[in-house]
């Protein structure tokens, strides 16, 4: 309502920019680590070869195969695991430093209290005031004047109030908080100004029925600014003084001044009320036309998508980084370049002559010509080690196997078809379980956030066990979904292994048959066929699992796009021709013309305001009265175009506010909200987020509100 979106958007972007820089640095370090991890074996083998060649030590490919295997295990333990350990240690140290101790606000407090005492604590703001029993429940509800509110709520006392009670008004939240304390039936009650959020009539009811009646035999500490109730207190504590009502009236100048000021205000209010002969009723405060915000659905139900991931999700994901044609072109070119290079180089290695001197001379010439900088050594490493790590793709091995032994295409097609059918079944389960896991994870964060925010209340009511049980319930639901997701993955792995076993058996028999049939099949071809057939099944499993994993992880993008598609507010700015005059509003004449308003865009949602028609002339001071939850706050919100205007219009100085931009309306109207909100930062940043005013003007505003 204050049009601070641009300021906070800039703050978020600055923080996000710093976060992106830190993430980029971390990713750069990971890239160096990954580069070193992938080049470690090739560089080490190259250095070994250069050393052996300079010392005239003869070697063959078997030596390189054994060395590659040993270096691969060293890479896993020395590079990969060490990097993981360092990262985990850094995260632990960062989390450890977040634990801080907070100072105490009150010190050296001493007093005595007896059962039946009502002790009131008063002072300047910020001084430091801070089994189901149906009969008791009904008594508490009546004492806190919540019975009429429950009658209007769609589910009565079982209505969900939402995060931080957003479905309730300020007065309703205060009375629910008081009712929660009364229902506990404790010996000592500490009430931190529960009467400040309600009107005079409700305040009197709460004091008479709740504090005096329900707590008449309990020790009660009441921090309040309602000094008219102090005469009923057994003891009154002022920040630096204590005594009875009569004692403080004689001895305390602060107490006497507070009473004098309050008494004068009450006399002025009585005089003003006597001048009014009648109060015109309005349908704004009629009970039969009143709907509270609580009549909305208690919470927004998260919708779970069904079916496969739509192609628009993948397209949107690619468009978020670069243009779609460029992204597709890069993917295709890099794929074919890598496959062509790997296929040709590995086939060339397999076709080398068995004569060791011939191979030795080739490697010697490659070193002289500096060709060792090419992919030969790296592809040799791929041949001996990387295939079992699933670093290459399915087409690479399949093409090479079918080239060497075309008969292998028959079991390859059969195995591939069965795996694809199994993949379709597996992907549906994995995708839906991942969506379910994401849905069950949200309540964990919501409960954890609300628990941290209300930790003081939870501890004061000794509700740790209840909150912990609820947290365990949410956590169990999430673990169930994650466990099912893991189980499905293991189920698919076992099936893939069985298919791979059958495929390898068929390939082995085909190789034997072809060899017996005197087909032109060398020993190198047989070795390469069996080797790549073994890797082919693993690569096929890896490819299928990666495709399913990509589809599963794209559910996160799907949820982001779901949030992006939510209905947004109207335009903040309109064209220059439609902008209101610079001095608008110059008078402040407001007309409500048959206004009906709802907090939801659904046409069938209940109306918060219904058929409101009124005129407020310039200079008038209008009071909006009504019981708690009658729609007073919603009435003010319509001036800021918050909520959905079902019908009617609001005119300010002959201009319909629906025809101008949101910023033009909200910038030119000021409001003091019912629930004050202070943002993280300095007092100055909360007073002047746009840095438009000088220190003198800010100090003048602070002095006017006695800060």
XYZ file of C-alpha atoms in Angstrom:
707
model
C 0.000 0.000 0.000
C 3.026 2.289 0.388
C 4.401 1.570 -3.124
C 7.740 0.419 -1.775
C 8.005 -2.419 -4.288
C 10.762 -0.776 -6.313
C 12.890 -0.122 -3.226
C 12.639 -3.669 -1.950
C 13.053 -5.016 -5.474
C 16.370 -3.176 -5.712
C 17.411 -4.487 -2.294
C 16.535 -8.036 -3.299
C 18.411 -7.661 -6.574
C 21.516 -6.358 -4.783
C 21.450 -9.228 -2.322
C 20.746 -11.690 -5.116
C 23.624 -10.258 -7.158
C 26.012 -10.798 -4.255
C 24.653 -14.316 -3.852
C 25.123 -15.038 -7.564
C 28.718 -13.791 -7.380
C 29.415 -16.116 -4.459
C 27.729 -18.990 -6.299
C 29.773 -18.209 -9.416
C 32.989 -18.295 -7.395
C 31.976 -21.607 -5.867
C 31.061 -23.028 -9.279
C 34.355 -21.782 -10.709
C 36.222 -23.623 -7.983
C 34.118 -26.706 -8.705
C 34.967 -26.388 -12.399
C 38.690 -26.289 -11.630
C 38.275 -29.282 -9.353
C 36.281 -31.120 -12.015
C 38.810 -30.204 -14.702
C 41.654 -31.442 -12.527
C 39.693 -34.579 -11.716
C 39.109 -35.412 -15.387
C 42.610 -34.543 -16.581
C 44.416 -36.078 -13.625
C 44.688 -39.565 -15.107
C 45.594 -38.438 -18.622
C 48.252 -35.999 -17.413
C 49.715 -38.564 -15.021
C 49.884 -41.211 -17.735
C 51.502 -38.728 -20.079
C 54.160 -37.903 -17.505
C 54.728 -41.620 -16.879
C 55.096 -42.248 -20.594
C 57.519 -39.354 -21.034
C 59.637 -40.578 -18.118
C 59.703 -44.187 -19.354
C 60.511 -43.098 -22.898
C 63.381 -40.901 -21.717
C 64.760 -43.842 -19.702
C 64.319 -46.273 -22.640
C 61.879 -48.439 -20.685
C 59.619 -50.494 -22.963
C 55.875 -50.679 -22.183
C 52.591 -51.804 -23.740
C 48.888 -50.996 -23.427
C 48.436 -53.527 -20.604
C 50.687 -51.383 -18.466
C 48.578 -48.329 -19.231
C 45.352 -50.233 -18.476
C 46.639 -51.280 -15.042
C 47.971 -47.796 -14.326
C 44.675 -46.233 -15.382
C 42.711 -48.494 -13.039
C 44.948 -47.646 -10.080
C 44.883 -43.925 -10.821
C 41.085 -43.962 -11.065
C 40.768 -45.275 -7.513
C 43.310 -42.708 -6.309
C 41.331 -39.944 -7.999
C 38.150 -41.030 -6.268
C 39.681 -40.948 -2.782
C 42.212 -38.125 -3.068
C 40.303 -35.617 -5.203
C 36.565 -36.303 -5.054
C 36.193 -37.371 -1.418
C 38.662 -34.780 -0.165
C 36.736 -32.018 -1.936
C 33.496 -33.283 -0.384
C 35.077 -33.333 3.076
C 36.373 -29.756 2.738
C 32.968 -28.513 1.590
C 31.162 -30.255 4.459
C 33.628 -28.795 6.956
C 33.063 -25.280 5.578
C 29.284 -25.683 5.867
C 29.666 -26.899 9.445
C 31.816 -23.926 10.431
C 29.370 -21.484 8.828
C 26.421 -23.034 10.675
C 28.316 -23.019 13.964
C 28.987 -19.278 13.781
C 25.255 -18.478 13.501
C 24.648 -19.393 17.133
C 24.663 -16.201 19.173
C 23.672 -15.200 22.685
C 21.131 -12.427 23.247
C 21.150 -9.852 26.062
C 18.532 -9.622 28.816
C 15.953 -6.810 28.723
C 15.046 -6.844 32.441
C 17.400 -7.009 35.419
C 17.098 -7.001 39.217
C 13.286 -7.415 39.330
C 11.899 -8.188 42.844
C 8.250 -8.419 44.022
C 5.829 -10.735 45.862
C 2.493 -12.082 44.607
C -0.310 -13.946 46.397
C -3.185 -15.999 44.921
C -6.052 -13.726 43.897
C -3.834 -10.714 43.205
C -4.237 -8.674 40.028
C -0.948 -6.901 39.374
C -0.935 -4.292 36.613
C 2.305 -3.223 34.940
C 2.335 0.154 33.201
C 5.006 2.369 31.711
C 6.324 3.922 28.512
C 6.310 1.880 25.307
C 9.364 -0.370 25.089
C 10.051 -0.378 28.830
C 9.949 -4.206 29.078
C 6.239 -5.174 29.610
C 6.265 -7.753 27.737
C -7.709 -33.581 27.706
C -10.481 -31.671 25.888
C -12.762 -29.933 28.381
C -15.889 -28.873 26.488
C -17.396 -26.876 29.368
C -14.172 -24.978 29.993
C -13.803 -24.369 26.276
C -17.304 -22.889 25.975
C -16.738 -20.736 29.055
C -13.491 -19.371 27.646
C -15.070 -18.690 24.253
C -17.863 -16.686 25.874
C -15.451 -14.815 28.145
C -13.340 -13.713 25.179
C -16.371 -12.808 23.016
C -15.418 -15.312 20.326
C -18.761 -17.113 20.140
C -20.187 -14.704 17.559
C -16.978 -14.894 15.518
C -17.067 -18.687 15.494
C -20.649 -18.535 14.271
C -19.488 -16.651 11.175
C -16.461 -18.811 10.405
C -17.140 -21.559 7.844
C -15.835 -24.342 10.101
C -16.339 -22.704 13.471
C -13.565 -23.433 15.927
C -12.021 -25.879 13.433
C -11.302 -23.160 10.860
C -7.634 -22.982 9.922
C -6.313 -19.484 10.557
C -3.430 -19.647 8.073
C 0.174 -18.595 8.461
C 0.494 -16.139 11.385
C -3.301 -15.898 11.556
C -3.695 -14.090 8.234
C -7.315 -15.224 8.011
C -8.225 -13.338 11.202
C -8.466 -9.653 11.968
C -6.247 -8.001 14.575
C -8.920 -8.079 17.268
C -9.752 -11.702 16.564
C -6.105 -12.717 16.852
C -5.807 -10.892 20.190
C -8.886 -12.631 21.587
C -7.811 -16.052 20.324
C -4.474 -15.494 22.030
C -6.227 -14.567 25.280
C -8.571 -17.563 25.003
C -5.604 -19.874 24.567
C -4.131 -18.575 27.818
C -7.415 -18.887 29.725
C -8.037 -22.424 28.534
C -4.729 -23.552 29.980
C -6.098 -22.969 33.505
C -2.711 -22.110 34.992
C -1.879 -20.678 38.422
C -0.030 -17.604 37.144
C -0.974 -15.571 34.072
C 1.226 -13.040 32.301
C -0.941 -10.928 29.987
C 1.015 -8.607 27.702
C -1.517 -5.886 26.838
C -4.283 -8.111 25.402
C -6.754 -5.180 25.372
C -4.891 -2.905 22.955
C -6.196 -4.525 19.759
C -9.927 -4.325 20.597
C -12.403 -1.480 20.910
C -13.689 0.014 24.162
C -16.785 -2.174 24.389
C -14.937 -5.422 23.733
C -12.128 -4.291 26.030
C -14.582 -3.833 28.885
C -16.128 -7.243 28.177
C -12.734 -8.941 28.182
C -11.710 -7.308 31.439
C -14.992 -8.135 33.192
C -15.503 -11.681 31.897
C -11.956 -12.872 31.323
C -9.609 -11.111 33.731
C -11.899 -10.414 36.696
C -14.179 -13.449 36.416
C -12.105 -16.287 34.965
C -8.866 -15.212 36.639
C -10.362 -14.041 39.922
C -8.613 -16.782 41.902
C -5.327 -16.793 39.995
C -2.250 -14.614 40.092
C -2.440 -12.307 37.099
C 0.111 -9.838 35.756
C -1.466 -7.426 33.296
C 0.675 -5.065 31.215
C -1.713 -2.470 29.821
C -2.278 1.133 28.782
C -5.952 0.940 29.786
C -5.561 2.937 33.010
C -9.330 2.967 33.618
C -8.989 -0.629 34.865
C -6.183 0.095 37.326
C -8.588 0.742 40.205
C -9.417 -2.987 40.209
C -5.763 -3.982 40.599
C -4.398 -5.243 43.899
C -0.933 -3.880 43.097
C 0.268 -1.478 40.427
C 3.871 -1.522 39.258
C 5.397 1.476 37.507
C 8.822 0.990 35.977
C 10.641 2.365 39.002
C 7.859 2.283 41.607
C 5.221 -0.009 43.069
C 2.164 0.311 45.293
C -1.620 0.270 45.480
C -3.925 2.505 43.464
C -4.338 5.029 46.312
C -0.639 5.047 47.232
C 0.519 5.729 43.696
C -2.160 8.373 43.203
C -0.656 10.325 46.107
C 3.040 9.683 45.499
C 3.629 9.165 41.783
C 3.486 12.160 39.480
C 3.660 9.867 36.419
C 0.710 7.813 37.594
C -1.337 10.905 38.463
C -0.612 12.502 35.079
C -1.669 9.332 33.283
C -4.954 9.231 35.166
C -5.602 12.929 34.610
C -4.991 12.634 30.878
C -7.199 9.568 30.582
C -9.972 11.168 32.612
C -9.933 14.248 30.362
C -10.126 12.075 27.241
C -13.093 10.150 28.621
C -14.928 13.401 29.409
C -14.331 14.694 25.883
C -15.611 11.457 24.392
C -18.757 11.599 26.531
C -19.410 15.217 25.520
C -19.063 14.404 21.845
C -21.403 11.444 22.130
C -24.081 13.547 23.846
C -24.103 16.024 20.953
C -25.151 13.285 18.560
C -28.859 12.571 18.686
C -28.639 9.428 16.633
C -26.235 7.312 14.703
C -27.262 6.442 11.198
C -27.040 2.730 10.585
C -25.058 1.554 7.593
C -25.083 -1.760 5.852
C -21.322 -1.736 6.377
C -21.810 -2.712 10.024
C -25.036 -4.679 9.839
C -24.432 -8.143 11.116
C -26.459 -9.886 8.460
C -24.346 -8.315 5.707
C -21.019 -8.736 7.461
C -18.537 -11.288 6.271
C -15.094 -11.569 7.745
C -12.014 -12.497 5.887
C -12.221 -15.834 7.651
C -15.072 -16.900 5.394
C -12.489 -17.531 2.715
C -11.081 -21.040 2.356
C -8.829 -21.672 5.372
C -5.722 -22.345 3.364
C -4.656 -22.461 -0.240
C -4.524 -26.081 -1.315
C -1.374 -26.860 -3.261
C -2.227 -28.340 -6.620
C -0.215 -31.355 -7.772
C 0.377 -31.582 -11.494
C -0.555 -34.776 -13.273
C 0.940 -36.527 -16.284
C 4.224 -36.008 -18.064
C 6.233 -32.816 -18.015
C 4.938 -30.537 -20.748
C 7.339 -29.489 -23.496
C 6.702 -25.847 -22.658
C 8.488 -26.456 -19.340
C 11.669 -27.520 -21.147
C 11.321 -24.647 -23.607
C 10.861 -22.128 -20.789
C 13.885 -23.540 -18.981
C 16.094 -23.150 -22.064
C 14.748 -19.690 -22.826
C 15.610 -18.556 -19.301
C 19.343 -18.771 -20.112
C 19.790 -18.156 -23.846
C 17.565 -18.037 -26.882
C 15.995 -21.369 -27.762
C 17.538 -21.829 -31.264
C 21.047 -21.131 -29.957
C 20.582 -23.545 -27.047
C 19.343 -26.361 -29.290
C 22.111 -25.741 -31.839
C 24.812 -25.867 -29.164
C 23.415 -29.076 -27.680
C 23.262 -30.841 -31.072
C 26.703 -29.674 -32.244
C 28.467 -30.558 -29.007
C 26.784 -33.968 -28.908
C 27.785 -34.956 -32.446
C 31.285 -33.529 -32.074
C 31.925 -35.497 -28.906
C 30.434 -38.721 -30.279
C 32.318 -38.531 -33.579
C 35.654 -37.858 -31.918
C 35.220 -40.552 -29.276
C 33.987 -43.175 -31.740
C 36.775 -42.701 -34.285
C 39.585 -42.452 -31.737
C 38.542 -45.505 -29.770
C 38.045 -47.573 -32.914
C 41.537 -46.553 -34.032
C 42.998 -47.705 -30.702
C 41.303 -51.072 -31.058
C 42.635 -51.531 -34.595
C 46.271 -51.036 -33.650
C 48.580 -53.822 -34.676
C 49.445 -56.359 -32.002
C 53.159 -55.773 -32.579
C 54.459 -53.860 -29.576
C 57.301 -52.190 -31.469
C 54.838 -50.827 -33.989
C 52.686 -49.295 -31.272
C 55.780 -47.996 -29.495
C 56.951 -46.199 -32.636
C 53.506 -44.634 -33.149
C 53.405 -43.249 -29.610
C 56.985 -42.027 -29.989
C 56.143 -40.146 -33.166
C 53.014 -38.693 -31.551
C 55.149 -37.313 -28.767
C 57.620 -35.794 -31.209
C 54.804 -34.165 -33.191
C 53.174 -32.865 -29.980
C 49.971 -34.689 -30.905
C 49.643 -35.899 -27.320
C 47.700 -32.681 -26.705
C 44.795 -34.192 -28.644
C 42.140 -36.567 -27.343
C 44.142 -39.823 -27.771
C 45.263 -40.302 -24.175
C 41.981 -39.052 -22.817
C 40.047 -41.432 -25.055
C 42.321 -44.266 -24.028
C 41.341 -43.499 -20.465
C 37.705 -43.535 -21.595
C 38.249 -46.957 -23.125
C 39.698 -48.514 -19.986
C 37.943 -46.682 -17.181
C 35.397 -44.001 -17.957
C 32.943 -46.328 -19.609
C 32.210 -48.106 -16.360
C 31.660 -44.660 -14.827
C 28.996 -43.974 -17.476
C 30.643 -40.863 -18.861
C 29.890 -41.655 -22.496
C 26.550 -41.993 -24.214
C 24.559 -44.925 -25.458
C 24.953 -44.137 -29.156
C 28.729 -44.248 -28.829
C 28.898 -47.895 -27.711
C 25.905 -49.077 -29.725
C 27.351 -47.765 -33.000
C 30.755 -49.305 -32.349
C 29.360 -52.715 -31.315
C 27.024 -52.909 -34.311
C 29.842 -51.818 -36.611
C 32.115 -54.608 -35.421
C 29.377 -57.250 -35.185
C 26.138 -56.396 -37.034
C 24.423 -59.459 -35.545
C 24.599 -57.712 -32.175
C 21.944 -55.325 -33.408
C 19.210 -57.947 -32.884
C 19.582 -58.386 -29.094
C 20.431 -54.686 -28.794
C 17.093 -53.695 -30.326
C 15.220 -56.203 -28.161
C 16.974 -55.086 -24.968
C 16.504 -51.431 -25.850
C 12.778 -51.903 -26.510
C 12.225 -53.673 -23.196
C 14.212 -51.011 -21.345
C 12.228 -48.216 -22.979
C 8.949 -49.845 -21.939
C 10.310 -50.259 -18.429
C 11.506 -46.662 -18.503
C 8.020 -45.344 -19.323
C 6.540 -47.188 -16.347
C 9.414 -46.151 -14.104
C 9.303 -42.483 -15.139
C 5.599 -42.099 -14.309
C 6.084 -43.430 -10.798
C 9.303 -41.501 -10.192
C 7.844 -38.244 -11.493
C 4.659 -38.402 -9.420
C 6.539 -39.462 -6.300
C 8.927 -36.536 -6.758
C 5.954 -34.197 -7.003
C 4.496 -35.755 -3.875
C 7.824 -35.333 -2.081
C 7.891 -31.664 -3.061
C 4.345 -31.137 -1.783
C 5.058 -32.837 1.539
C 8.234 -30.790 1.992
C 6.389 -27.452 2.052
C 4.559 -28.126 5.373
C 7.923 -28.865 7.003
C 9.268 -25.421 6.153
C 5.991 -23.714 7.078
C 5.842 -25.456 10.453
C 9.518 -24.757 11.130
C 9.088 -21.061 10.292
C 5.996 -20.637 12.464
C 7.689 -22.538 15.301
C 10.723 -20.247 15.262
C 8.520 -17.148 15.143
C 6.365 -18.350 18.039
C 9.095 -20.014 20.079
C 8.450 -17.849 23.143
C 4.753 -18.713 23.166
C 5.482 -22.408 22.666
C 7.881 -22.478 25.596
C 5.581 -20.461 27.838
C 2.756 -22.955 27.250
C 5.127 -25.924 27.461
C 3.929 -27.040 24.052
C 7.318 -28.271 22.859
C 6.166 -31.897 22.752
C 3.055 -31.022 20.747
C 5.003 -28.952 18.216
C 7.676 -31.619 17.984
C 5.038 -34.289 17.350
C 3.491 -32.186 14.592
C 6.917 -31.614 13.069
C 7.603 -35.352 13.153
C 4.260 -35.952 11.440
C 5.153 -33.595 8.582
C 8.642 -35.065 8.410
C 7.298 -38.626 8.321
C 5.027 -37.765 5.406
C 7.967 -36.350 3.494
C 10.204 -39.307 4.340
C 7.505 -41.722 3.173
C 7.380 -40.035 -0.217
C 11.184 -39.918 -0.454
C 11.440 -43.566 0.617
C 8.960 -44.626 -2.060
C 10.915 -42.618 -4.620
C 14.151 -44.369 -3.625
C 12.417 -47.764 -3.610
C 11.122 -47.238 -7.140
C 14.652 -46.370 -8.267
C 16.024 -49.573 -6.767
C 13.178 -51.568 -8.301
C 14.059 -50.206 -11.737
C 17.773 -50.871 -11.179
C 17.158 -54.558 -10.505
C 15.015 -54.895 -13.643
C 17.615 -53.126 -15.741
C 20.314 -55.460 -14.414
C 18.284 -58.515 -15.419
C 17.834 -57.136 -18.936
C 21.556 -56.364 -19.126
C 22.426 -59.900 -18.048
C 20.238 -61.408 -20.752
C 21.679 -59.040 -23.363
C 25.312 -59.858 -22.485
C 24.531 -63.578 -22.609
C 23.063 -63.212 -26.097
C 26.052 -61.170 -27.307
C 28.485 -63.769 -25.966
C 26.745 -66.608 -27.797
C 26.627 -64.548 -31.002
C 30.356 -63.848 -30.814
C 31.087 -67.565 -30.371
C 28.796 -68.509 -33.253
C 30.305 -65.894 -35.554
C 33.825 -67.016 -34.638
C 32.985 -70.652 -35.307
C 31.426 -69.698 -38.661
C 34.853 -68.364 -39.761
C 33.529 -64.840 -40.135
C 36.210 -62.142 -40.604
C 36.376 -61.357 -36.940
C 39.753 -60.622 -35.353
C 40.685 -61.054 -31.730
C 40.687 -57.290 -31.321
C 37.140 -57.155 -32.722
C 35.974 -59.837 -30.276
C 37.593 -58.099 -27.312
C 36.188 -54.741 -28.320
C 32.714 -56.182 -28.912
C 32.538 -57.889 -25.520
C 34.054 -54.906 -23.735
C 31.693 -52.392 -25.245
C 28.726 -54.736 -24.893
C 29.360 -54.813 -21.174
C 29.531 -51.055 -21.120
C 26.589 -50.714 -23.478
C 24.108 -52.053 -20.944
C 25.510 -49.855 -18.210
C 25.388 -46.830 -20.466
C 21.845 -47.661 -21.511
C 20.798 -47.854 -17.869
C 22.580 -44.605 -17.149
C 20.951 -42.887 -20.118
C 17.479 -44.062 -19.099
C 18.001 -43.114 -15.479
C 19.344 -39.709 -16.498
C 16.346 -39.080 -18.743
C 14.020 -39.983 -15.889
C 16.075 -37.861 -13.485
C 15.883 -34.883 -15.832
C 12.125 -35.278 -16.100
C 11.881 -35.664 -12.334
C 13.990 -32.593 -11.608
C 12.019 -30.563 -14.134
C 9.090 -30.741 -11.711
C 10.883 -27.941 -9.830
C 10.834 -25.812 -12.989
C 7.197 -26.766 -13.408
C 6.377 -25.384 -9.955
C 8.307 -22.179 -10.656
C 6.318 -21.681 -13.856
C 3.158 -22.371 -11.870
C 4.009 -19.480 -9.555
C 4.879 -17.287 -12.538
C 1.440 -17.931 -14.034
C -0.424 -16.704 -10.957
C -2.725 -13.765 -11.519
C -0.937 -10.493 -10.887
C -2.085 -7.046 -9.901
C -3.038 -4.527 -12.600
C -0.380 -2.338 -14.165
C 1.417 -0.051 -11.756
C 1.709 2.611 -14.437
C -0.580 3.596 -17.303
C 0.040 5.640 -20.422
C 0.837 9.311 -20.034
C -2.553 10.320 -21.442
C -4.363 8.385 -18.698
C -2.267 9.688 -15.802
C -4.138 11.849 -13.272
C -3.143 15.485 -12.735
C -0.009 16.124 -10.714
C -1.986 17.729 -7.866
C -4.552 14.895 -7.729
C -6.238 14.459 -5.291
C -6.445 18.151 -4.449
C -9.665 18.081 -2.371
C -10.188 14.522 -1.144
C -13.840 13.935 -2.047
C -14.470 10.179 -2.061
C -17.514 8.455 -3.550
C -18.339 4.765 -3.098
C -20.832 3.792 -5.786
C -22.448 0.396 -5.055
C -19.094 -1.181 -4.177
C -18.840 -4.927 -3.538
C -15.440 -6.364 -2.723
C -13.939 -9.826 -2.222
C -10.501 -11.046 -1.213
C -10.565 -13.688 -3.950
C -10.792 -13.500 -7.720
C -13.295 -16.347 -7.720
C -16.730 -15.134 -8.742
C -18.389 -17.454 -6.237
C -16.264 -16.377 -3.272
C -18.109 -14.613 -0.422
C -18.195 -10.833 -0.389
C -16.377 -8.935 2.323
C -18.164 -5.679 1.431
C -21.530 -5.671 -0.279
C -23.274 -2.795 -2.070
C -21.550 0.052 -0.206
C -22.681 3.510 -1.375
C -21.536 6.641 0.401
C -19.977 10.065 -0.142
C -17.183 11.597 1.933
C -16.831 15.302 1.276
C -13.508 17.097 1.353
C -12.257 17.895 4.840
C -14.592 15.476 6.635
C -13.298 13.181 9.338
C -15.173 9.890 9.144
C -15.147 7.154 11.732
C -15.792 3.579 10.583
C -17.259 1.510 13.399
C -18.218 -2.114 13.621
C -17.509 -5.239 15.546
C -14.241 -7.083 15.116
C -14.040 -8.632 11.667
C -16.898 -6.572 10.265
C -14.816 -5.366 7.322
C -13.350 -2.080 8.551
C -9.857 -2.927 7.341
C -11.224 -4.260 4.061
C -13.082 -0.986 3.558
C -9.783 0.919 3.794
C -8.033 -1.583 1.526
C -10.451 -0.880 -1.320
C -9.058 2.671 -1.525
C -5.658 1.141 -2.311
C -7.176 -1.295 -4.831
C -6.304 -4.290 -2.695
C -8.701 -7.151 -3.210
C -11.111 -7.703 -6.076
C -13.807 -5.154 -6.826
C -16.733 -7.329 -7.888
C -18.922 -4.421 -8.918
C -19.241 -0.688 -8.396
C -16.608 1.996 -8.525
C -14.637 4.304 -6.232
C -14.221 7.926 -7.314
C -11.708 10.328 -5.763
C -11.987 13.940 -6.944
C -13.996 12.941 -10.039
C -11.498 10.271 -11.149
C -12.268 6.556 -11.013
C -9.292 4.957 -9.277
C -9.665 1.866 -11.497
C -8.643 3.963 -14.519
C -5.241 5.005 -13.146
C -2.141 3.021 -12.274
C -1.673 1.376 -8.904
C 1.344 3.519 -8.068
C -0.573 6.711 -8.876
C -3.281 5.700 -6.398
C -1.110 4.321 -3.613
C 1.577 7.001 -3.793
C -0.983 9.743 -3.155
C -2.776 8.125 -0.219
C -1.166 7.553 3.164
C -2.175 4.898 5.680
C -1.254 3.742 9.160
C -1.871 -0.039 9.006
C -3.564 -1.940 11.792
C -0.598 -4.286 12.178
C 2.600 -2.188 12.019
C 5.449 -3.808 10.130
C 9.121 -2.905 10.532
C 11.607 -4.229 8.017
C 15.171 -5.288 8.638
C 17.403 -2.233 8.621
C 17.753 1.088 10.402
C 14.963 3.335 11.671
C 15.831 5.772 8.917
C 15.430 3.124 6.202
C 11.984 2.290 7.590
C 10.969 5.972 7.686
C 12.462 7.038 4.364
C 13.145 4.031 2.108
C 13.620 6.267 -0.955
C 16.115 8.662 0.740
C 14.010 11.698 -0.153
C 14.092 13.605 3.141
C 16.819 15.304 5.128
C 17.899 14.445 8.655
C 16.092 17.522 9.977
C 12.768 16.408 8.516
C 13.207 12.887 9.849
C 14.079 14.154 13.339
C 11.021 16.414 13.276
C 8.803 13.420 12.477
C 10.403 11.386 15.274
C 9.857 14.180 17.783
C 6.191 14.439 16.824
C 5.634 10.788 17.759
C 7.804 11.116 20.905
C 10.634 8.816 19.866
